[in-house]
JSON list of C-alpha atoms in Angstrom, two decimals:
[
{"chain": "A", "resi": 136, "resn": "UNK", "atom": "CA", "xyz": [193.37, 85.54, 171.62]},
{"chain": "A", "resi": 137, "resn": "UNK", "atom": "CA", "xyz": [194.94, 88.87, 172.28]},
{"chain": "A", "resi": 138, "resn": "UNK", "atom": "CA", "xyz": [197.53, 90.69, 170.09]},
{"chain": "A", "resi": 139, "resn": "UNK", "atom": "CA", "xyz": [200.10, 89.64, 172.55]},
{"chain": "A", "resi": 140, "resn": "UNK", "atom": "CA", "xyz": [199.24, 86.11, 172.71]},
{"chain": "A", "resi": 141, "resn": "UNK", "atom": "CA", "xyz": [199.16, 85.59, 169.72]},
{"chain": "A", "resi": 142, "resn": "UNK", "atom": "CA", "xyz": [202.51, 87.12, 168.62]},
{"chain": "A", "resi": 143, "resn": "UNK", "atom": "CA", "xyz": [204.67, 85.99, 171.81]},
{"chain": "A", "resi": 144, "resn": "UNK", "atom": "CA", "xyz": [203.02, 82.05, 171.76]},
{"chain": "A", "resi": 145, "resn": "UNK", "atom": "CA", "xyz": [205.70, 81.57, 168.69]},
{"chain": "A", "resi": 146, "resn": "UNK", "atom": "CA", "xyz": [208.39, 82.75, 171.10]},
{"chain": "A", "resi": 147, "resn": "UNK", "atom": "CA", "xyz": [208.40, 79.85, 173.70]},
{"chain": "A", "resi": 148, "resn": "UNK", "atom": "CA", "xyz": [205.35, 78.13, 173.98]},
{"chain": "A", "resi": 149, "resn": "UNK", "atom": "CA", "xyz": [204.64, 77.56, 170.79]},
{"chain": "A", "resi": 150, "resn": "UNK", "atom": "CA", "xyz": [208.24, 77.76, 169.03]},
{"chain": "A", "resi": 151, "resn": "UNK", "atom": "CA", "xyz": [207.88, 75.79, 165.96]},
{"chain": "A", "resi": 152, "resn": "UNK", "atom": "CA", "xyz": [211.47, 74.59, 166.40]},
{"chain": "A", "resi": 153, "resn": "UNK", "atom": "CA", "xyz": [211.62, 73.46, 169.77]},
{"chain": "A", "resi": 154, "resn": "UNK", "atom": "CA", "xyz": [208.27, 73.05, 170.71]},
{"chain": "A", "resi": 155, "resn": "UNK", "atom": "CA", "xyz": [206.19, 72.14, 167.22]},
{"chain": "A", "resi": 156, "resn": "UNK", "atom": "CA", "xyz": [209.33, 70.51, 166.11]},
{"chain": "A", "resi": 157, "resn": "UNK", "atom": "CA", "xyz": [208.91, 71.96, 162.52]},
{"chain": "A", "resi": 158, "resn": "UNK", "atom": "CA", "xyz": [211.56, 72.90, 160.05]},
{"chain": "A", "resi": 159, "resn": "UNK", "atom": "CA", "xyz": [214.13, 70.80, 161.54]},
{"chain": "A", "resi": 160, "resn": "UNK", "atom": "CA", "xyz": [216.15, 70.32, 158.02]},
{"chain": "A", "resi": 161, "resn": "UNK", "atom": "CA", "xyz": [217.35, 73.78, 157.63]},
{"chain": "A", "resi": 162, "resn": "UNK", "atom": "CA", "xyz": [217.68, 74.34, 161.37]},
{"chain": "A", "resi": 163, "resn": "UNK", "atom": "CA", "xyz": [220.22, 71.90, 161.15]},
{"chain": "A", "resi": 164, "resn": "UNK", "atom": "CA", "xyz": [221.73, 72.58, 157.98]},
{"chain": "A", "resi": 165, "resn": "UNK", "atom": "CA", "xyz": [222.19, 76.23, 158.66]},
{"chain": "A", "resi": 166, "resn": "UNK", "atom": "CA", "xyz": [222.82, 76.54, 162.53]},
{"chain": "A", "resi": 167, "resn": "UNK", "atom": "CA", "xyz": [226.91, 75.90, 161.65]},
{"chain": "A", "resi": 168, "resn": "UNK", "atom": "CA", "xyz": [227.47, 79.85, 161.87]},
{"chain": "A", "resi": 169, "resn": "UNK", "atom": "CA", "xyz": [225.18, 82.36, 163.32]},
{"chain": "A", "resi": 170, "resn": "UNK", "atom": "CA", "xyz": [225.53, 84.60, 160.35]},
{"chain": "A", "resi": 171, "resn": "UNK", "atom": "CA", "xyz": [224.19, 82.12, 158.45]},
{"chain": "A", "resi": 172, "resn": "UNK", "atom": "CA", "xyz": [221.58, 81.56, 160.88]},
{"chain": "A", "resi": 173, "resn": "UNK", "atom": "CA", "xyz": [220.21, 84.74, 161.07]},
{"chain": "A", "resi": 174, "resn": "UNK", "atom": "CA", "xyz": [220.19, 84.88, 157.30]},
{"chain": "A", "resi": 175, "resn": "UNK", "atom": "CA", "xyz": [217.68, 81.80, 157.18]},
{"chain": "A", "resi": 176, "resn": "UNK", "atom": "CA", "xyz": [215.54, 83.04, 159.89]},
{"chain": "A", "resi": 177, "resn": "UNK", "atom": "CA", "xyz": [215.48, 86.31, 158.28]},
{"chain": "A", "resi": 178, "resn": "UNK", "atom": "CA", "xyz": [214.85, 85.10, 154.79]},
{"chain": "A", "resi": 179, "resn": "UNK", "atom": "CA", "xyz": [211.99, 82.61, 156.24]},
{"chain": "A", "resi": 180, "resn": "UNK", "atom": "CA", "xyz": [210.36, 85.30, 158.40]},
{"chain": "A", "resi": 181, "resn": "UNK", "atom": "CA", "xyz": [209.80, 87.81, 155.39]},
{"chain": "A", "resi": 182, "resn": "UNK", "atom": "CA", "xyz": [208.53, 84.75, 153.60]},
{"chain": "A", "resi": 183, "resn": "UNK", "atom": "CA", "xyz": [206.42, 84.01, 156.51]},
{"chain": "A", "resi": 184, "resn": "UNK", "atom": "CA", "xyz": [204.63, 87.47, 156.81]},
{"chain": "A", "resi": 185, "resn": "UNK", "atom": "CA", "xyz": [204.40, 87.90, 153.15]},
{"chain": "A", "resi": 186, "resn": "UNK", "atom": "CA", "xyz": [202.74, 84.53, 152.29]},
{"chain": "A", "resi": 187, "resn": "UNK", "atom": "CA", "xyz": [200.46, 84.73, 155.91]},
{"chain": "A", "resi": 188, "resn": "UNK", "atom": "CA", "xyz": [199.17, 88.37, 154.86]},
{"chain": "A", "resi": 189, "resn": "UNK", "atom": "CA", "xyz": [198.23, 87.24, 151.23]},
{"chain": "A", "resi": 190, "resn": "UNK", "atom": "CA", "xyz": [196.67, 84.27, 152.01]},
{"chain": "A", "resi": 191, "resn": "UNK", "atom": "CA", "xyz": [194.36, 85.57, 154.77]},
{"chain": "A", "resi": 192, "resn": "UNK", "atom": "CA", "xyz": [193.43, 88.59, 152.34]},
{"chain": "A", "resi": 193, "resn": "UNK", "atom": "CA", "xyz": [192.69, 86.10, 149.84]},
{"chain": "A", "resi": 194, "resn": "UNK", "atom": "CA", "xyz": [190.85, 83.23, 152.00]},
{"chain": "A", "resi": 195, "resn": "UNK", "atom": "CA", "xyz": [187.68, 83.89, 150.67]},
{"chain": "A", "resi": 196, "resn": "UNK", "atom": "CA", "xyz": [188.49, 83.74, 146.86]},
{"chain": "A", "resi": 197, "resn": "UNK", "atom": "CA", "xyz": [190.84, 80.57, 146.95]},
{"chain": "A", "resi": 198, "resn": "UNK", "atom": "CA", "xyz": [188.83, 77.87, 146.17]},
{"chain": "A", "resi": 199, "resn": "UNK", "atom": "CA", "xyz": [188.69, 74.64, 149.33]},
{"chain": "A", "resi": 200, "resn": "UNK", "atom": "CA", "xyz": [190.15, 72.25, 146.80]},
{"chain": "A", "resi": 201, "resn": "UNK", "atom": "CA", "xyz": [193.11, 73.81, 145.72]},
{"chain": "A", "resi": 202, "resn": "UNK", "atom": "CA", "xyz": [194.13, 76.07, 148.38]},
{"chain": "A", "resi": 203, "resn": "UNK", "atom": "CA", "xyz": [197.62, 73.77, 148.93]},
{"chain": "A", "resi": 204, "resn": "UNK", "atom": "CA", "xyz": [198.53, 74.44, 145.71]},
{"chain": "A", "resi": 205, "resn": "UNK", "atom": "CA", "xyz": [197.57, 78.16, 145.87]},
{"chain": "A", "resi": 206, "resn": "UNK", "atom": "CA", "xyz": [199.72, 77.98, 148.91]},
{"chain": "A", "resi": 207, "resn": "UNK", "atom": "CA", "xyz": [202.41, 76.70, 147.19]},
{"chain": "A", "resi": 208, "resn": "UNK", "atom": "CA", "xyz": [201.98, 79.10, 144.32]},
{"chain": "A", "resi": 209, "resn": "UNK", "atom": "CA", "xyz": [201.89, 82.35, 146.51]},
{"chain": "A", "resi": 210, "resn": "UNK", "atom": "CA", "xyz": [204.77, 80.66, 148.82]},
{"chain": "A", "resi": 211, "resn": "UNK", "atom": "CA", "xyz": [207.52, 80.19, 145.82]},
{"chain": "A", "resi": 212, "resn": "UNK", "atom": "CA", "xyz": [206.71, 83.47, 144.30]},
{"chain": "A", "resi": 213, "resn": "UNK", "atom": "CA", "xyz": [207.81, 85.38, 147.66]},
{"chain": "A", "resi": 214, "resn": "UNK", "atom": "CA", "xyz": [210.61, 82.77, 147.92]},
{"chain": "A", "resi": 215, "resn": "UNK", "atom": "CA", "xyz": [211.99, 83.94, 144.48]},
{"chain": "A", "resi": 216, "resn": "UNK", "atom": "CA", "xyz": [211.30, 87.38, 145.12]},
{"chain": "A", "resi": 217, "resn": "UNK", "atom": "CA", "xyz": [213.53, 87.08, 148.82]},
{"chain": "A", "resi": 218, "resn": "UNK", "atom": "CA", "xyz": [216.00, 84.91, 146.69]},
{"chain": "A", "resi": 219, "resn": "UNK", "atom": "CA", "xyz": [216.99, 87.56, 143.66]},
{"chain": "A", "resi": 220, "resn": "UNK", "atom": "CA", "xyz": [217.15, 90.04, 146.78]},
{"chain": "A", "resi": 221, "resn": "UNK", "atom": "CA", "xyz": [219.70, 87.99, 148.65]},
{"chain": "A", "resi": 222, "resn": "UNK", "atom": "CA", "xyz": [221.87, 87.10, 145.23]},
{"chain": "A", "resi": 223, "resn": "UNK", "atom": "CA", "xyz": [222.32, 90.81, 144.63]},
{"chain": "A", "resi": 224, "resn": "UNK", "atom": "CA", "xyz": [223.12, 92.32, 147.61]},
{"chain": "A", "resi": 225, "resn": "UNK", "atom": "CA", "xyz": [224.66, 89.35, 149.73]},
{"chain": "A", "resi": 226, "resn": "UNK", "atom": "CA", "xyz": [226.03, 87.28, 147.21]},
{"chain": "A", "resi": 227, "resn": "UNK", "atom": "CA", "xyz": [228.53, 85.64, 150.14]},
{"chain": "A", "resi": 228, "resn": "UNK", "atom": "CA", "xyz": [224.94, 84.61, 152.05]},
{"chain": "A", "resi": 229, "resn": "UNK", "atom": "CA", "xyz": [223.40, 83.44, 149.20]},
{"chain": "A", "resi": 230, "resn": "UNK", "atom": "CA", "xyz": [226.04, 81.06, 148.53]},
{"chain": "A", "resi": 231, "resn": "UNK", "atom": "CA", "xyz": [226.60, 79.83, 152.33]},
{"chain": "A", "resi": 232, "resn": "UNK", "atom": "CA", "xyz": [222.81, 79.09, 152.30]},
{"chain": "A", "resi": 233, "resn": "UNK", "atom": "CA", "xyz": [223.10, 77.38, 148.70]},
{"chain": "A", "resi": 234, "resn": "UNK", "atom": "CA", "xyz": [220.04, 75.32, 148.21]},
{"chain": "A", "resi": 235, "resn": "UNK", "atom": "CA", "xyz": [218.40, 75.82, 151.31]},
{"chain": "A", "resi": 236, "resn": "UNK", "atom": "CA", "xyz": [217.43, 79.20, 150.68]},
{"chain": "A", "resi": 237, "resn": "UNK", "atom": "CA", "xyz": [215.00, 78.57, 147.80]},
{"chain": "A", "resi": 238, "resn": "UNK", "atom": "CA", "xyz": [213.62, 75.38, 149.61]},
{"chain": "A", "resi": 239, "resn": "UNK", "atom": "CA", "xyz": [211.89, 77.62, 152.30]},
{"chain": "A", "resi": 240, "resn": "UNK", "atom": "CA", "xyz": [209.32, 76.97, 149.54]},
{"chain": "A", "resi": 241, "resn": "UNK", "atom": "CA", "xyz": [208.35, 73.55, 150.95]},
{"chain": "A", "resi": 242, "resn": "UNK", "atom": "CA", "xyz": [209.33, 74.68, 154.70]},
{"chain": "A", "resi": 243, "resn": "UNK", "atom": "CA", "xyz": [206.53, 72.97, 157.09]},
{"chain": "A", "resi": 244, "resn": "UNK", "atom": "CA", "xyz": [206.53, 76.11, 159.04]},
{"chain": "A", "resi": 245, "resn": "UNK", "atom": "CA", "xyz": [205.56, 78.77, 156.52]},
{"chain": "A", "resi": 246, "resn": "UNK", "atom": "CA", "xyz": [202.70, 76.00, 155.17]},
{"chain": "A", "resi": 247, "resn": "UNK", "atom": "CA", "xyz": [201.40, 75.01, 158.10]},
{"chain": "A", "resi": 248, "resn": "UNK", "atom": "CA", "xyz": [200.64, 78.71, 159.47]},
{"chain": "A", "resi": 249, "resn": "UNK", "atom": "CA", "xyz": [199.12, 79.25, 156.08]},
{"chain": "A", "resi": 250, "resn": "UNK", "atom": "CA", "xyz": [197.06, 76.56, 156.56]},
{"chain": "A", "resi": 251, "resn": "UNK", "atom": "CA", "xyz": [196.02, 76.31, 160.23]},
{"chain": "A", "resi": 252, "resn": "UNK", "atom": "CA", "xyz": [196.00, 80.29, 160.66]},
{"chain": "A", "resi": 253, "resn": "UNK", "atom": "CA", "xyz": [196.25, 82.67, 157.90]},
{"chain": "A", "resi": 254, "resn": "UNK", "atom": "CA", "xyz": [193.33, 80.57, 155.95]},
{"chain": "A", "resi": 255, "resn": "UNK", "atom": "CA", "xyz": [191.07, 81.26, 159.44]},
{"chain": "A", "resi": 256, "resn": "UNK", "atom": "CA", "xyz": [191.75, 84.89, 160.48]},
{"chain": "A", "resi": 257, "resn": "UNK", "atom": "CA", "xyz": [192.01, 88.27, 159.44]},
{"chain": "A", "resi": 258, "resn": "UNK", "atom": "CA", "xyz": [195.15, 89.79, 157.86]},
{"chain": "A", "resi": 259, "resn": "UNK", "atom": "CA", "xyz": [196.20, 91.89, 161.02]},
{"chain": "A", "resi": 260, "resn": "UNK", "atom": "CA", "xyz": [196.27, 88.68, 163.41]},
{"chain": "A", "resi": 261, "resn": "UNK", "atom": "CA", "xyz": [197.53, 86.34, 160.59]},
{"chain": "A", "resi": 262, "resn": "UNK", "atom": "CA", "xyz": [200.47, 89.02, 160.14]},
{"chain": "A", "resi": 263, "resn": "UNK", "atom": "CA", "xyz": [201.12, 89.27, 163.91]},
{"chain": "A", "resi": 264, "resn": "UNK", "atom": "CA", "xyz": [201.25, 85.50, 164.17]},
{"chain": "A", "resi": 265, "resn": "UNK", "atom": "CA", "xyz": [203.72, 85.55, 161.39]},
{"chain": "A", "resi": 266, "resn": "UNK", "atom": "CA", "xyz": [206.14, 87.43, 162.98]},
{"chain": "A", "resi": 267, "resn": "UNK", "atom": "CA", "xyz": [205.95, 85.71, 166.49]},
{"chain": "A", "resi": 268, "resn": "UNK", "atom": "CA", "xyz": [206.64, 82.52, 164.31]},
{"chain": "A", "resi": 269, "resn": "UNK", "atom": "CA", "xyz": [209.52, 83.71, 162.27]},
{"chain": "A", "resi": 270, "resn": "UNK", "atom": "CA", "xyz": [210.76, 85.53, 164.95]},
{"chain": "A", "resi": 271, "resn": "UNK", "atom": "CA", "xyz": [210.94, 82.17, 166.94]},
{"chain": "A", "resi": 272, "resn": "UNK", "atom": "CA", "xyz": [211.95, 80.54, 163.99]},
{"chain": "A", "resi": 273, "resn": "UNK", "atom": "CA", "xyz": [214.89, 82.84, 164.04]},
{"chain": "A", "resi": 274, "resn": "UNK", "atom": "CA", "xyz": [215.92, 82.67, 167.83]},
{"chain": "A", "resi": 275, "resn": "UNK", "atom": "CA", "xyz": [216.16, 79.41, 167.81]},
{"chain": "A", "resi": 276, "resn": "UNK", "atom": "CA", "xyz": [218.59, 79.19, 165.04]},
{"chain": "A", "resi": 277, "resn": "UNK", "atom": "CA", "xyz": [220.49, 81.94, 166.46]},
{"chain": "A", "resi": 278, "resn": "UNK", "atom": "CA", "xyz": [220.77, 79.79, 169.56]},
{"chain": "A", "resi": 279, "resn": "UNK", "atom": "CA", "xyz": [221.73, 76.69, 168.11]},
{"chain": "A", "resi": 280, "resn": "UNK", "atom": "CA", "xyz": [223.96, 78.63, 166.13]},
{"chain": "A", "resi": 281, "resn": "UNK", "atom": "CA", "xyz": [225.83, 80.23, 168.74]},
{"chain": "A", "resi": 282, "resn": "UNK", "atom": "CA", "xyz": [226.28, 77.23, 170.48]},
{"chain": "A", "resi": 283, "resn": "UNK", "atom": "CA", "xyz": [227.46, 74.96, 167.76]},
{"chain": "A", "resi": 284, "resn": "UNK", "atom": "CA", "xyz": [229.75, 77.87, 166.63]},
{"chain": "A", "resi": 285, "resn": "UNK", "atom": "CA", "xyz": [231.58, 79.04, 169.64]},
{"chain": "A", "resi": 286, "resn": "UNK", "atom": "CA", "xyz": [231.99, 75.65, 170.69]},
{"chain": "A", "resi": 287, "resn": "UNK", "atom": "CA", "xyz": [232.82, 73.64, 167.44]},
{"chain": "A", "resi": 288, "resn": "UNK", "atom": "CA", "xyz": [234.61, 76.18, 165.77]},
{"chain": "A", "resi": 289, "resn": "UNK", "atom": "CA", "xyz": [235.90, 78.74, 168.74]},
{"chain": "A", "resi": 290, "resn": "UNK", "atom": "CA", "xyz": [234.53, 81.53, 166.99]},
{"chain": "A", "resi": 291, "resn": "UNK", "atom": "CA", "xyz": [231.49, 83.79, 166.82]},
{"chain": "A", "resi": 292, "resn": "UNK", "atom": "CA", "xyz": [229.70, 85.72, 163.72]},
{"chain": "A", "resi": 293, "resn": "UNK", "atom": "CA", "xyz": [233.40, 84.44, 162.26]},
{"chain": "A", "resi": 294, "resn": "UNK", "atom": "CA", "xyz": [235.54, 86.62, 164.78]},
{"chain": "A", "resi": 295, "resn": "UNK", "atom": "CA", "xyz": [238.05, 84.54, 166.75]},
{"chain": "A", "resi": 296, "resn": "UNK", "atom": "CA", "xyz": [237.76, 83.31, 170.49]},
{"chain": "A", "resi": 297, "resn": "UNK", "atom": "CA", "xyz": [240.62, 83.33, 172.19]},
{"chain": "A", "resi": 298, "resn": "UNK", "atom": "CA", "xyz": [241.29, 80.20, 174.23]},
{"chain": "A", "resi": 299, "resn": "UNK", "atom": "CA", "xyz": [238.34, 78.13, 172.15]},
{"chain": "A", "resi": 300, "resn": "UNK", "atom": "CA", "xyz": [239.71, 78.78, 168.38]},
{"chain": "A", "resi": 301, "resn": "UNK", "atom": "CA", "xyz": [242.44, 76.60, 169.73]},
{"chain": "A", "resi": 302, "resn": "UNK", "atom": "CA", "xyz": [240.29, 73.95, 171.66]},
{"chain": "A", "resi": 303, "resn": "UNK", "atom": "CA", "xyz": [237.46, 73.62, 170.19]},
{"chain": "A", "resi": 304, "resn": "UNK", "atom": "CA", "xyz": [234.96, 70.18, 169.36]},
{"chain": "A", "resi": 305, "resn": "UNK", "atom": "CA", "xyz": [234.96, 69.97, 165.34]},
{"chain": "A", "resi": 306, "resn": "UNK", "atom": "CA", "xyz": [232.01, 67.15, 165.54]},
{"chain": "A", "resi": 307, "resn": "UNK", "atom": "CA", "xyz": [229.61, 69.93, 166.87]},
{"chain": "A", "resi": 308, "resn": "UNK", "atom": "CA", "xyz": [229.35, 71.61, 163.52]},
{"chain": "A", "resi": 309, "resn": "UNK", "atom": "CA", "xyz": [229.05, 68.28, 161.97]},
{"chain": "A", "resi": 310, "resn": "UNK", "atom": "CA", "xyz": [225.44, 66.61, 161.49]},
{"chain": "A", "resi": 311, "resn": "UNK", "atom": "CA", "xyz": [226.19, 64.15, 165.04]},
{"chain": "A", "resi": 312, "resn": "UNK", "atom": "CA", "xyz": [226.67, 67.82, 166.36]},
{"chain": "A", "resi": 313, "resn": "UNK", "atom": "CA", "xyz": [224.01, 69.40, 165.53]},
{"chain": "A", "resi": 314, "resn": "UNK", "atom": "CA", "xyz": [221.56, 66.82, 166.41]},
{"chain": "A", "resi": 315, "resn": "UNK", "atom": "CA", "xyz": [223.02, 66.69, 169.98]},
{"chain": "A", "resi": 316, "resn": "UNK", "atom": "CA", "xyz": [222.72, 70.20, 170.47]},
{"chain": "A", "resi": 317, "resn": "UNK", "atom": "CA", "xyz": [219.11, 70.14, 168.89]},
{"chain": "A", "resi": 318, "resn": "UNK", "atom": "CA", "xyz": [218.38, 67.48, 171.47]},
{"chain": "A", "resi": 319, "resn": "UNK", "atom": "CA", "xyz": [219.51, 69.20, 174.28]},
{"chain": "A", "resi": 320, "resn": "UNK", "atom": "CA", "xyz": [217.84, 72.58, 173.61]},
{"chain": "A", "resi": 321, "resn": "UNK", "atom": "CA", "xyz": [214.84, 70.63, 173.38]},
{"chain": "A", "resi": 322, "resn": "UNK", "atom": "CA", "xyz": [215.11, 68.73, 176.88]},
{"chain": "A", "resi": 323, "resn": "UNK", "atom": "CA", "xyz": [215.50, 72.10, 177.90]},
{"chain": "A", "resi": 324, "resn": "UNK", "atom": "CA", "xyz": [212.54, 73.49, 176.79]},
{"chain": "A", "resi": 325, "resn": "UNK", "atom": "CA", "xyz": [210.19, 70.46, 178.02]},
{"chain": "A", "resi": 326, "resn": "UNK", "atom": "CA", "xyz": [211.61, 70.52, 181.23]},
{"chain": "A", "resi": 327, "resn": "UNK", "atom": "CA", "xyz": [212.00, 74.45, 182.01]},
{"chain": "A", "resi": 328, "resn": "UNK", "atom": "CA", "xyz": [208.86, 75.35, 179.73]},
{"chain": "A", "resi": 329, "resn": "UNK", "atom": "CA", "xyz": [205.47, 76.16, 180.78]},
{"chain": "A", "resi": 330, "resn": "UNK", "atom": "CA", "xyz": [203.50, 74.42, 177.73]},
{"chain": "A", "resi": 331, "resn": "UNK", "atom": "CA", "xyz": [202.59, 70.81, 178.52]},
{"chain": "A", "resi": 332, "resn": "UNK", "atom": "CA", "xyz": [200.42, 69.09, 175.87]},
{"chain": "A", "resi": 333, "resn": "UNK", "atom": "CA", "xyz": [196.78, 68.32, 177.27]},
{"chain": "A", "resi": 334, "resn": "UNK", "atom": "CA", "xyz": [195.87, 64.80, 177.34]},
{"chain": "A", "resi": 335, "resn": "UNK", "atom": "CA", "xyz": [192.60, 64.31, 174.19]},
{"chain": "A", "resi": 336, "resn": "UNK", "atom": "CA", "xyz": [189.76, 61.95, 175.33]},
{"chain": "A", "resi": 337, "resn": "UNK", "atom": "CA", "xyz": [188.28, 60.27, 172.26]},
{"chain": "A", "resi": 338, "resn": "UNK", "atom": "CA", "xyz": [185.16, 59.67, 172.41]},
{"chain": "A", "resi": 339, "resn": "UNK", "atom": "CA", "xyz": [183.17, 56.59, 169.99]},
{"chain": "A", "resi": 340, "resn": "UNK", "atom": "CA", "xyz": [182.24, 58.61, 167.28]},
{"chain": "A", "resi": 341, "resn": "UNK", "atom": "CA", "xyz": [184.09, 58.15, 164.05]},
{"chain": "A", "resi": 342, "resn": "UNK", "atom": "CA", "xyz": [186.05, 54.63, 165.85]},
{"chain": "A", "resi": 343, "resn": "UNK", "atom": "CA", "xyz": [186.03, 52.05, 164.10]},
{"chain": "A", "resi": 344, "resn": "UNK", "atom": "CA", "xyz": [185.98, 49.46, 166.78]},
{"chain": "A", "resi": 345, "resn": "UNK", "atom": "CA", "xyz": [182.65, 50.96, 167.93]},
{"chain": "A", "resi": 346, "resn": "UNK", "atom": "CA", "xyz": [180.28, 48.31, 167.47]},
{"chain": "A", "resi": 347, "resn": "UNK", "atom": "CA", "xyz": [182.66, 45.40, 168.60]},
{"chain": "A", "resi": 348, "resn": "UNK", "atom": "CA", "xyz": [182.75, 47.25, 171.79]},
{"chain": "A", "resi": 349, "resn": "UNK", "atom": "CA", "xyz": [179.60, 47.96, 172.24]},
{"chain": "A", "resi": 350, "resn": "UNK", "atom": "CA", "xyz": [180.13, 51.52, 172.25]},
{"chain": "A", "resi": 351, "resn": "UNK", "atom": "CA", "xyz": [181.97, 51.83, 175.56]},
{"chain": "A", "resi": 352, "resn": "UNK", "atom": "CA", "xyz": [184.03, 54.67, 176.06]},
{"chain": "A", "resi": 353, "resn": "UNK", "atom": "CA", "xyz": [187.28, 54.53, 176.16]},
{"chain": "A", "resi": 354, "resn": "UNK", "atom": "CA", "xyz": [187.95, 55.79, 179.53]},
{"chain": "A", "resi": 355, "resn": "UNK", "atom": "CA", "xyz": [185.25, 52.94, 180.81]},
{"chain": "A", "resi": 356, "resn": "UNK", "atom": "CA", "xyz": [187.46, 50.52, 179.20]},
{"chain": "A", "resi": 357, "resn": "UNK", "atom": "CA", "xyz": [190.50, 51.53, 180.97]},
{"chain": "A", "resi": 358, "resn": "UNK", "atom": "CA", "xyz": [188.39, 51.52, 184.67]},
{"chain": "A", "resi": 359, "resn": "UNK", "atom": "CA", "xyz": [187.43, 48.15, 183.97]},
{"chain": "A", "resi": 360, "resn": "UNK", "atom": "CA", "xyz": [191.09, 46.34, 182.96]},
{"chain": "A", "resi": 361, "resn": "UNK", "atom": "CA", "xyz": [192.67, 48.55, 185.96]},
{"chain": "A", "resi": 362, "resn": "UNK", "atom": "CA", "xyz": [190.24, 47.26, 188.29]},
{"chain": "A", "resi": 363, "resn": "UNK", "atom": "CA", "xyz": [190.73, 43.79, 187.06]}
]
C-alpha cells in the first residue's frame, strides 16, 4: 500500500466512525459542541500516533502473549501524559470532556490499529496510518458536531446564530439526537461511498459441520436448495 493509501483510507473509506463503526461512545458523548469535538479528536489522534509509533518500534521485543496488556500499558501512559497537558493549559476542555478524556485508554480505535497495524509494519507506515485514522476520527466528530450544534443549540464553536439561537431542536444535543444524526451520517456514507464490503466464501476447513456434510462446499449447497 502506498503512503497515500494508507494515510487517506482513514479519511472515507475506511473512517473508523462511519465506516468501521468504532469509538461510537465518545463520538456521541462529545459531538454536543464542536469545540469539544475537536478537543477529543485532537486528544485521541496524539494518542493514536504516539501509541502506533511505539508499538511498531517495539513489535519485536513485546512478547505474543502479553502484547494486549503491553498495549494497554503504553496506551494509558500517553493518555496521562495528553491528560496533565490538557488540565494545565485548557482547564475549561478538560472539564467539558470530564471522564471521557482519560477513557481514550480503552478506545477501540487506538487498540485496534495497535493491534491489526502498528504490531505488523514499520514505524513510518504505522505513524502515517495513525494520522489518517485520528484525522478521520476527528472529522467525523467535527461533523457530527457541527450539525448537532448549529441545529440543537443555534450556535457554532459557542458564537450565536442568528435566526437558529431562537429556533432551534433541543433533543438534537440530547442522546435521541445524537443517535439520529449518527444514523444519518452513516446512511450517507453507505450510500454515497465508494467502499462496499466484499462478500467471504468459506470454505470446509476449520467447519464444524464438515463431516455431516460430507464436505460440500458451501456454495454447492446453496446451487443445490436454489435449484430445488
Amino acid at each position: 500500500m502506498s503512503t497515500l493509501k494508507n494515510f487517506t483510507k482513514g479519511l472515507i473509506k475506511e473512517n473508523p466512525v462511519l465506516v468501521l463503526i468504532l469509538g461510537t461512545c465518545p463520538t456521541l458523548a462529545t459531538s454536543t459542541s464542536v469545540i469539544n469535538a475537536l478537543g477529543m479528536g485532537a486528544a485521541a489522534t496524539i494518542v493514536l500516533l504516539c501509541s502506533n509509533i511505539v508499538i511498531s518500534a517495539l513489535r519485536k521485543v513485546i512478547p505474543d502473549k502479553v502484547r494486549i496488556p503491553c498495549y494497554i500499558v503504553l496506551i494509558a501512559g500517553f493518555v496521562t501524559m495528553v491528560q496533565m497537558l490538557v488540565k494545565a493549559f485548557a482547564p475549561a476542555l478538560d472539564e467539558s470532556l470530564g471522564i471521557y478524556l482519560p477513557l481514550i485508554v480503552v478506545n477501540c480505535i487506538i487498540l485496534g490499529r495497535a493491534e491489526m497495524f502498528a504490531n505488523k509494519n514499520k514505524v513510518f507506515d504505522s505513524a502515517i496510518d495513525a494520522l489518517g485514522m485520528g484525522i478521520g476520527f476527528t472529522l467525523a466528530l467535527f461533523l457530527m458536531a457541527t450539525i448537532r450544534e448549529i441545529f440543537g443549540n443555534g450556535t457554532f464553536c459557542g458564537i450565536e446564530i442568528p435566526v437558529l439561537i431562537d429556533n432551534h431542536v433541543s433533543i438534537l444535543t440530547m442522546a435521541p439526537g445524537g443517535f439520529f444524526v449518527f444514523g444519518l451520517l452513516i446512511a450517507a456514507v453507505n450510500k454515497f461511498g465508494t467502499y462496499k464490503p466484499k462478500k467471504k466464501e468459506f470454505g470446509c476447513e476449520g467447519c464444524p459441520q464438515a463431516e455431516a456434510c460430507g464436505k460440500t462446499s458451501c456454495g454447492e449447497i446453496k446451487e443445490e436448495a436454489a435449484s430445488k
